[in-house]
C-alpha positions as YAML, in Angstrom:
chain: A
units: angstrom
residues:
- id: 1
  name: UNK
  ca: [13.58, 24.68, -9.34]
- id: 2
  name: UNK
  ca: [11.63, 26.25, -12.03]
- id: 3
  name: UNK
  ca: [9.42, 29.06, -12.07]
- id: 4
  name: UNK
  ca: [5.93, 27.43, -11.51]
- id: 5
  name: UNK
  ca: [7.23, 25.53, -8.73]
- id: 6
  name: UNK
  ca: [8.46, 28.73, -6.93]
- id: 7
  name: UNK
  ca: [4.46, 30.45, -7.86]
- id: 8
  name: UNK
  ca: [2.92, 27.13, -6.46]
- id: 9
  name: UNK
  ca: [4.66, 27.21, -3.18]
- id: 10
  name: UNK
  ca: [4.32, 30.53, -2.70]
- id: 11
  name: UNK
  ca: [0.37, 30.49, -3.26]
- id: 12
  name: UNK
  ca: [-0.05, 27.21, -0.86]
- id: 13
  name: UNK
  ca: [2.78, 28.69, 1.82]
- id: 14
  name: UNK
  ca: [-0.04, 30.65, 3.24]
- id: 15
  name: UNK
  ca: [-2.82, 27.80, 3.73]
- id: 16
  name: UNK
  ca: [-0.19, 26.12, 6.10]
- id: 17
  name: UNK
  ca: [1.01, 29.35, 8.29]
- id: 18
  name: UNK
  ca: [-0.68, 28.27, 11.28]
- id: 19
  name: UNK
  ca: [1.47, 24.58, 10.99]
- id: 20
  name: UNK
  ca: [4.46, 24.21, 12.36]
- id: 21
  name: UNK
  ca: [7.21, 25.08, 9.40]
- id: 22
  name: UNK
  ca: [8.52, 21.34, 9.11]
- id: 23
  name: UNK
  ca: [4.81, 20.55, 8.52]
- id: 24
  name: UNK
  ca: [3.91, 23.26, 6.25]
- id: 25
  name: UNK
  ca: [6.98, 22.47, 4.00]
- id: 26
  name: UNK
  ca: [5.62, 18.99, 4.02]
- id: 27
  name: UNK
  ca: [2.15, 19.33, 3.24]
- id: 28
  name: UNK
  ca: [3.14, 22.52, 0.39]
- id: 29
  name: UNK
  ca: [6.02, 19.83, -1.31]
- id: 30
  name: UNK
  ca: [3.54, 17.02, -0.79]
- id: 31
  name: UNK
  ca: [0.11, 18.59, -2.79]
- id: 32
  name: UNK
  ca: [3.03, 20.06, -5.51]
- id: 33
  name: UNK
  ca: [4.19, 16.06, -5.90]
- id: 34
  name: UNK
  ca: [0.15, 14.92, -5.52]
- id: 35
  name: UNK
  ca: [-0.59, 17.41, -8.00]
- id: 36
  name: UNK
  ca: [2.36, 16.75, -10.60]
- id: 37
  name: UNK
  ca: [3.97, 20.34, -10.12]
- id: 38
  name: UNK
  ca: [6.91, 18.40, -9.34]
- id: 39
  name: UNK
  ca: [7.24, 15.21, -11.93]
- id: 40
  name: UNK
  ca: [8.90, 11.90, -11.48]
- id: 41
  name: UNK
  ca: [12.64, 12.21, -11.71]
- id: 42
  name: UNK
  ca: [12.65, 15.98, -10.54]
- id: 43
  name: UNK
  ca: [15.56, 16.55, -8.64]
- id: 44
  name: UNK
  ca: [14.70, 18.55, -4.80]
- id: 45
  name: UNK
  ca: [17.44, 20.29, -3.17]
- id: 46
  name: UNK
  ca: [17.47, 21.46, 1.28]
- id: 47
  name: UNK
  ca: [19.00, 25.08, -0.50]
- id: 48
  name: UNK
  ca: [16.65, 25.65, -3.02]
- id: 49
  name: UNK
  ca: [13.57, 24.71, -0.81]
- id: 50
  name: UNK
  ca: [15.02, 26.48, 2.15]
- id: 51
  name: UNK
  ca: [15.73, 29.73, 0.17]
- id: 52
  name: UNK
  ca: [11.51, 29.14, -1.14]
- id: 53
  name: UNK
  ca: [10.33, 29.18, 2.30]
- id: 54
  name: UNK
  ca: [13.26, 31.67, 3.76]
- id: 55
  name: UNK
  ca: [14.01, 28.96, 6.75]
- id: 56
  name: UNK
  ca: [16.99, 27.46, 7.90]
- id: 57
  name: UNK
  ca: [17.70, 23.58, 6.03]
- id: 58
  name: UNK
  ca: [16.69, 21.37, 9.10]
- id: 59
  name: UNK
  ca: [12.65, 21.51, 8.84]
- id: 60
  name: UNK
  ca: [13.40, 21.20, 5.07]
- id: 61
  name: UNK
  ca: [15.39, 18.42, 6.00]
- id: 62
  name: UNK
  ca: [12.92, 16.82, 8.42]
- id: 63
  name: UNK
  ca: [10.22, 17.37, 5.83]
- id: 64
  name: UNK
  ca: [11.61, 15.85, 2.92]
- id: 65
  name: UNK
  ca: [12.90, 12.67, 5.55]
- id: 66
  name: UNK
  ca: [9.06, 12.29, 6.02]
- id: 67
  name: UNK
  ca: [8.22, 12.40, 2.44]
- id: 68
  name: UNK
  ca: [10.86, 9.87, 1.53]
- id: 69
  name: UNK
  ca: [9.09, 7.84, 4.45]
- id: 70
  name: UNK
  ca: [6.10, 7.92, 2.28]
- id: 71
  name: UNK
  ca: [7.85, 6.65, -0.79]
- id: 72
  name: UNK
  ca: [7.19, 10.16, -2.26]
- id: 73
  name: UNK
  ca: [10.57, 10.87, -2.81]
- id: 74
  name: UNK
  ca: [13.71, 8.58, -2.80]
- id: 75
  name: UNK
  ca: [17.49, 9.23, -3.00]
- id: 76
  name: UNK
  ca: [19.41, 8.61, -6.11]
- id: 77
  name: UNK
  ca: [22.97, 7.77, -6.14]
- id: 78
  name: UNK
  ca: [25.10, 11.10, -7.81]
- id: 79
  name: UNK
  ca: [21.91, 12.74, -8.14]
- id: 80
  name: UNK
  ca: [20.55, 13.16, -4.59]
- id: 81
  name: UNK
  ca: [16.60, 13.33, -3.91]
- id: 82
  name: UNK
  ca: [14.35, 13.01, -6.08]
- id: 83
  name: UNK
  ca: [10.68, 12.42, -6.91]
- id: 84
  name: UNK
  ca: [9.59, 8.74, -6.91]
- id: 85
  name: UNK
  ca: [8.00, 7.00, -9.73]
- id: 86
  name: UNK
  ca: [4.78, 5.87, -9.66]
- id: 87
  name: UNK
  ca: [4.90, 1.94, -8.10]
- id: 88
  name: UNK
  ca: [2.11, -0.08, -9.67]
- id: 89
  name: UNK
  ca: [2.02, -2.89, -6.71]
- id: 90
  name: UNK
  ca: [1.68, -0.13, -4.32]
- id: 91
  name: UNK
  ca: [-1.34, 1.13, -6.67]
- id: 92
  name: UNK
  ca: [-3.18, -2.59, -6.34]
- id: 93
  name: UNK
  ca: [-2.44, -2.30, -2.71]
- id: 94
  name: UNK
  ca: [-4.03, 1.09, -2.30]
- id: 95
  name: UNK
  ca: [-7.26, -0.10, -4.10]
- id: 96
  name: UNK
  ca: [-8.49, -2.55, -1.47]
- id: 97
  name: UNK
  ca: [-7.62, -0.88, 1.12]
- id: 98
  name: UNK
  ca: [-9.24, 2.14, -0.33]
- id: 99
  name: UNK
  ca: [-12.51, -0.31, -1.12]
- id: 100
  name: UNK
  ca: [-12.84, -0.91, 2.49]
- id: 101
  name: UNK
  ca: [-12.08, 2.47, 3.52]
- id: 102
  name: UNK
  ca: [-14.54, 4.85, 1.92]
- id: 103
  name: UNK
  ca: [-17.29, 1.63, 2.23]
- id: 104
  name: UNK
  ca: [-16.81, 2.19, 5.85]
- id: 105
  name: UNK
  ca: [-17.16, 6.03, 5.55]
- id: 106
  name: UNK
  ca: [-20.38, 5.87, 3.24]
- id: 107
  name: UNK
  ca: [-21.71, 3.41, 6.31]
- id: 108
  name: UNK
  ca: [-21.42, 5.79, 8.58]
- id: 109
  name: UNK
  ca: [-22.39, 8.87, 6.55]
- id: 110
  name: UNK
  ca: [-25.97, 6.49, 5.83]
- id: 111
  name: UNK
  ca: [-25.84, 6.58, 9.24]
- id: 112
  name: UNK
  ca: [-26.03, 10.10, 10.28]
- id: 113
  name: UNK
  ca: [-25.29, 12.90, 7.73]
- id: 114
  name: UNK
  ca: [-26.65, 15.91, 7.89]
- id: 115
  name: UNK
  ca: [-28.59, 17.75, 4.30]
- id: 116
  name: UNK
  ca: [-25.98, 20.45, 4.53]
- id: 117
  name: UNK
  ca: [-23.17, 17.70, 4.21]
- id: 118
  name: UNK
  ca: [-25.31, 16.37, 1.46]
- id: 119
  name: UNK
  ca: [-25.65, 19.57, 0.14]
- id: 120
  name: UNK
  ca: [-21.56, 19.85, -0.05]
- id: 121
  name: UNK
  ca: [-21.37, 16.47, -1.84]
- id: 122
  name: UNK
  ca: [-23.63, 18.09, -4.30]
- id: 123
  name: UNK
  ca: [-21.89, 20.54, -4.70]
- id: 124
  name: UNK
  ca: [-18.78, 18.56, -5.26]
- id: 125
  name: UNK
  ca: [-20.25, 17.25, -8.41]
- id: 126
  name: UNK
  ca: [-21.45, 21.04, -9.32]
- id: 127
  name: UNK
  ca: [-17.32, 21.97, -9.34]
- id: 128
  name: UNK
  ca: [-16.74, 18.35, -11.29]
- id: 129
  name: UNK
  ca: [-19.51, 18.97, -14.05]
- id: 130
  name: UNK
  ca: [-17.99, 22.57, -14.41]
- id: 131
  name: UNK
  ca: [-14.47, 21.47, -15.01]
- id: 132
  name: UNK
  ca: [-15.77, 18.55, -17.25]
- id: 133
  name: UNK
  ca: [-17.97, 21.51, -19.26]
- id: 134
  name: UNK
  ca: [-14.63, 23.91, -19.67]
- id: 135
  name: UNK
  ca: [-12.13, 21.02, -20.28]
- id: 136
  name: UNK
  ca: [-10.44, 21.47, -17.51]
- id: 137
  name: UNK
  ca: [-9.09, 18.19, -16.30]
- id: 138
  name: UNK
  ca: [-6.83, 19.51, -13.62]
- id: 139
  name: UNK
  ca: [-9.86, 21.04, -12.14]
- id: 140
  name: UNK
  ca: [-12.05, 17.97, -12.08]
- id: 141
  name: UNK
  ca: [-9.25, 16.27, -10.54]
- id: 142
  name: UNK
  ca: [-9.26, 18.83, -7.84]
- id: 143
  name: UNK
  ca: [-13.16, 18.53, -7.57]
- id: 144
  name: UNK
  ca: [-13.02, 14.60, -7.52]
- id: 145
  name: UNK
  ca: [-10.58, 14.59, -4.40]
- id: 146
  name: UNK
  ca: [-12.70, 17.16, -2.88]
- id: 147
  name: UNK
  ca: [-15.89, 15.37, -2.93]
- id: 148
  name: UNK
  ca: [-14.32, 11.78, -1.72]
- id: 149
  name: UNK
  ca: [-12.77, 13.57, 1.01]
- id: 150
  name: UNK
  ca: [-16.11, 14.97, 2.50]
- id: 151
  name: UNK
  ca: [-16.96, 11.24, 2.26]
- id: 152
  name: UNK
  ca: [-14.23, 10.27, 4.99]
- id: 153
  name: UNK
  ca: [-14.93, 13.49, 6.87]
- id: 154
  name: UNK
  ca: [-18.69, 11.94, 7.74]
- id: 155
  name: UNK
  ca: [-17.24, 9.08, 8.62]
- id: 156
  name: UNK
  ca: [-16.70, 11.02, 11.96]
- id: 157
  name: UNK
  ca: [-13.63, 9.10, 12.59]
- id: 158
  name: UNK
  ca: [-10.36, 11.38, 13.15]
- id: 159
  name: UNK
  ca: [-8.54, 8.48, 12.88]
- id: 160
  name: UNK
  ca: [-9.77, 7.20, 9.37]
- id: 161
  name: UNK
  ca: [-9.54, 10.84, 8.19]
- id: 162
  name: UNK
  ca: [-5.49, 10.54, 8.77]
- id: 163
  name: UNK
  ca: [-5.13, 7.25, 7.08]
- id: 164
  name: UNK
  ca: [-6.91, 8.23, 3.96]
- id: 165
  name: UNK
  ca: [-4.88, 11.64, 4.27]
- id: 166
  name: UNK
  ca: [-2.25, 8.97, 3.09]
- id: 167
  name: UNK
  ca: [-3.84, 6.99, 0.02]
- id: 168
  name: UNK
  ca: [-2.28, 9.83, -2.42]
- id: 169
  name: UNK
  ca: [-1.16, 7.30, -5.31]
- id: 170
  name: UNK
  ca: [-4.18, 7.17, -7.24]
- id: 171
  name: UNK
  ca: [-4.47, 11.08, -6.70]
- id: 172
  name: UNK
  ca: [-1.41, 11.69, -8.04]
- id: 173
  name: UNK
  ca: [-2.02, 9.45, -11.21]
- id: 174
  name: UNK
  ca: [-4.84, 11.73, -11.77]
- id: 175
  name: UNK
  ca: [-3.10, 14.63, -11.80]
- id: 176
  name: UNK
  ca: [-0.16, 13.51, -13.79]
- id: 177
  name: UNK
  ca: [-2.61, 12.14, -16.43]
- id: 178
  name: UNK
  ca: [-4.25, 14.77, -16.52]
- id: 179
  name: UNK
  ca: [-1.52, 17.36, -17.17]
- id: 180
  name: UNK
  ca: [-0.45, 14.97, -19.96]
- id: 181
  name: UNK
  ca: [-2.51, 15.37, -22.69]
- id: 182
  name: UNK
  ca: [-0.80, 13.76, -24.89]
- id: 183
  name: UNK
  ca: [-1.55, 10.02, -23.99]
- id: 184
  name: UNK
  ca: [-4.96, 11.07, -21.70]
- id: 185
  name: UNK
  ca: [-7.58, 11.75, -24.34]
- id: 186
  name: UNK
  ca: [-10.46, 10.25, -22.52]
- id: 187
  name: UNK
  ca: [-13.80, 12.22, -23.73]
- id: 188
  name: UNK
  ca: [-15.59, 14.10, -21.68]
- id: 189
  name: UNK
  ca: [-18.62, 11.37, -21.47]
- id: 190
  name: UNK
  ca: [-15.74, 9.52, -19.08]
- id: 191
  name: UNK
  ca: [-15.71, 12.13, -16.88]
- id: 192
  name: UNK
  ca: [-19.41, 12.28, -16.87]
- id: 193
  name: UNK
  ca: [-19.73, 8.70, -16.20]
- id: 194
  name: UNK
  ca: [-17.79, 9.07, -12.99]
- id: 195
  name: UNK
  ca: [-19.44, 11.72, -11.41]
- id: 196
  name: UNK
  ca: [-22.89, 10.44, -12.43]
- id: 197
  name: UNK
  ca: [-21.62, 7.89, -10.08]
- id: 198
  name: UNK
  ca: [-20.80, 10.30, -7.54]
- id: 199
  name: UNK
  ca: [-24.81, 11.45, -7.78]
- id: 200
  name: UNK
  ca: [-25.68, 8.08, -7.50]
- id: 201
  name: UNK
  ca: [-24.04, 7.74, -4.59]
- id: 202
  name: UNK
  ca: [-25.14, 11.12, -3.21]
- id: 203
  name: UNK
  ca: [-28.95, 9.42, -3.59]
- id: 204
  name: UNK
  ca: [-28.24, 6.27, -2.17]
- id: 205
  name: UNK
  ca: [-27.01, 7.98, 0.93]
- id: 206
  name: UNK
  ca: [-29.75, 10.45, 0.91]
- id: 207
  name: UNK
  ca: [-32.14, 7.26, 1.03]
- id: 208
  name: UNK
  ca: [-29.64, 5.85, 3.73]
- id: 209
  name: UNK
  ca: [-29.71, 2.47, 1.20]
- id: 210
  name: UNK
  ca: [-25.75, 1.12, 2.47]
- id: 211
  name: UNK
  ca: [-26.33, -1.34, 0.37]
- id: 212
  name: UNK
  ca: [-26.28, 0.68, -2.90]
- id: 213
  name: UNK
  ca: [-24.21, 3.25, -1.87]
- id: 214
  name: UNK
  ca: [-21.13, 0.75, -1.21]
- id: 215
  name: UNK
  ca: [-22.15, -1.09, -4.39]
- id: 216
  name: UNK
  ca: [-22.25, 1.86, -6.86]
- id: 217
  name: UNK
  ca: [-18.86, 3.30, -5.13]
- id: 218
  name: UNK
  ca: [-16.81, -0.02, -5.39]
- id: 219
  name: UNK
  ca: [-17.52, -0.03, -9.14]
- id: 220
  name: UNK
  ca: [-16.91, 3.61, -9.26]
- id: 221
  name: UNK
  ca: [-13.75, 2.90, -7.31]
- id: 222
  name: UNK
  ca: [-12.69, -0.26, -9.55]
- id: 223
  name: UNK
  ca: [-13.10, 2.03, -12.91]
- id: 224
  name: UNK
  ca: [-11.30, 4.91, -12.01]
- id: 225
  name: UNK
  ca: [-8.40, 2.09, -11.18]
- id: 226
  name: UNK
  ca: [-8.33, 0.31, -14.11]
- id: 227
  name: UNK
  ca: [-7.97, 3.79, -15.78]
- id: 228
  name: UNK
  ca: [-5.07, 4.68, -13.65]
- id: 229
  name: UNK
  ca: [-3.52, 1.32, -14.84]
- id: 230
  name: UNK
  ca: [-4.29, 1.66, -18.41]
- id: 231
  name: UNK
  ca: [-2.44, 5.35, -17.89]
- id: 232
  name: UNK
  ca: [0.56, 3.96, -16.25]
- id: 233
  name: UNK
  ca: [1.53, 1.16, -18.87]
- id: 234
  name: UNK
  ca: [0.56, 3.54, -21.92]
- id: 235
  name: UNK
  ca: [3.12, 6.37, -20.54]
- id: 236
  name: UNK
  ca: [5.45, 3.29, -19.74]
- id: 237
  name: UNK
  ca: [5.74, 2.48, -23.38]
...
């Protein structure tokens, strides 16, 4: 394990403290995978992670079952576990269900959010058009989760809130393009694009118009694939 993996678990160990320790060495290996700490094809070993979080191997163990479960990990022959590639089909899957998803939450937020809630939305952007400003495309990454998140949190459903918990694919492409600079040159008026759709939204919802907020998110949705895609078979070359 190399040095900034050790520094990034030890700054997220203490957001999870209150879990119990096979959850918080899920969520902490989880947000480094989301977040392209670890890459595709790293290697993960019960020692090395055990000796990180100074815990016996079987939460390790039961943590890293859980993220195989999710197809964030798999086991290689001779190697052992290791960090799953990115699966395109899974990708397409994730978009529709994603589509009906966060259409349901905006419904529901039109329904009865609150001008603080808005206020957090808007602020959202704020953190977005600030990363965007300083080139800092792990930071609008960070921001762009953060405000599609508070959109399934007004959904008011607990239950919704899990599922999405679980759409991490296109997350992860984000951060993984966005740490590689190489083949993600996309201009800053991209970036600006996206979260003027993001305001858009914000106004639609403000004005409790469904009808435009759903149709000005799928689109938004539907680019920020297509960019994904365009990522994955450039890198794939």
């Amino acid at each position: 394990m190399e040095t900034n993996h050790y520094q990034y678990i030890t700054e997220q160990i203490e957001h999870y403290s209150s879990k119990p320790l096979r959850e918080a060495i899920f969520f902490v290996i989880k947000n480094a995978i989301i977040e392209g700490i670890f890459l595709p094809g790293d290697r993960l070993t019960e020692d090395d992670i055990a000796q990180q979080f100074n815990c016996s191997r079987t939460p390790v163990r039961e943590a890293l079952r859980k993220l195989e479960q999710e197809n964030l990990l798999q086991v290689k022959p001779g190697i052992g576990m290791v960090i799953s590639n990115v699966d395109i089909e899974l990708l397409q899957q994730e978009l529709e269900i994603r589509k009906m998803l966060e259409n349901y939450s905006l419904q529901k937020a039109c329904e009865g959010i609150t001008e603080e809630e808005l206020k957090k939305l808007e602020w959202a952007t704020d953190k977005l058009q600030q990363a965007i400003n300083n080139n800092d495309r792990i930071a609008a990454s960070r921001a762009n989760i953060e405000f599609h998140r508070l959109l399934y949190s007004y959904s008011r459903n607990t239950f919704l809130q899990k599922t999405t918990d679980s759409l991490w694919l296109s997350f992860r492409i984000s951060f993984l393009s966005a740490r590689n600079e190489d083949v993600t040159m996309v201009d800053k008026s991209w970036y600006e694009e996206r979260n003027n759709e993001h305001l858009q939204v914000i106004h639609a919802i403000r004005d409790k118009d469904v009808e435009k907020a759903i149709k000005i998110n799928t689109i938004h949705i539907q680019k920020n694939y297509d960019y994904y895609l365009d990522y994955i078979k450039r890198v794939s070359q």
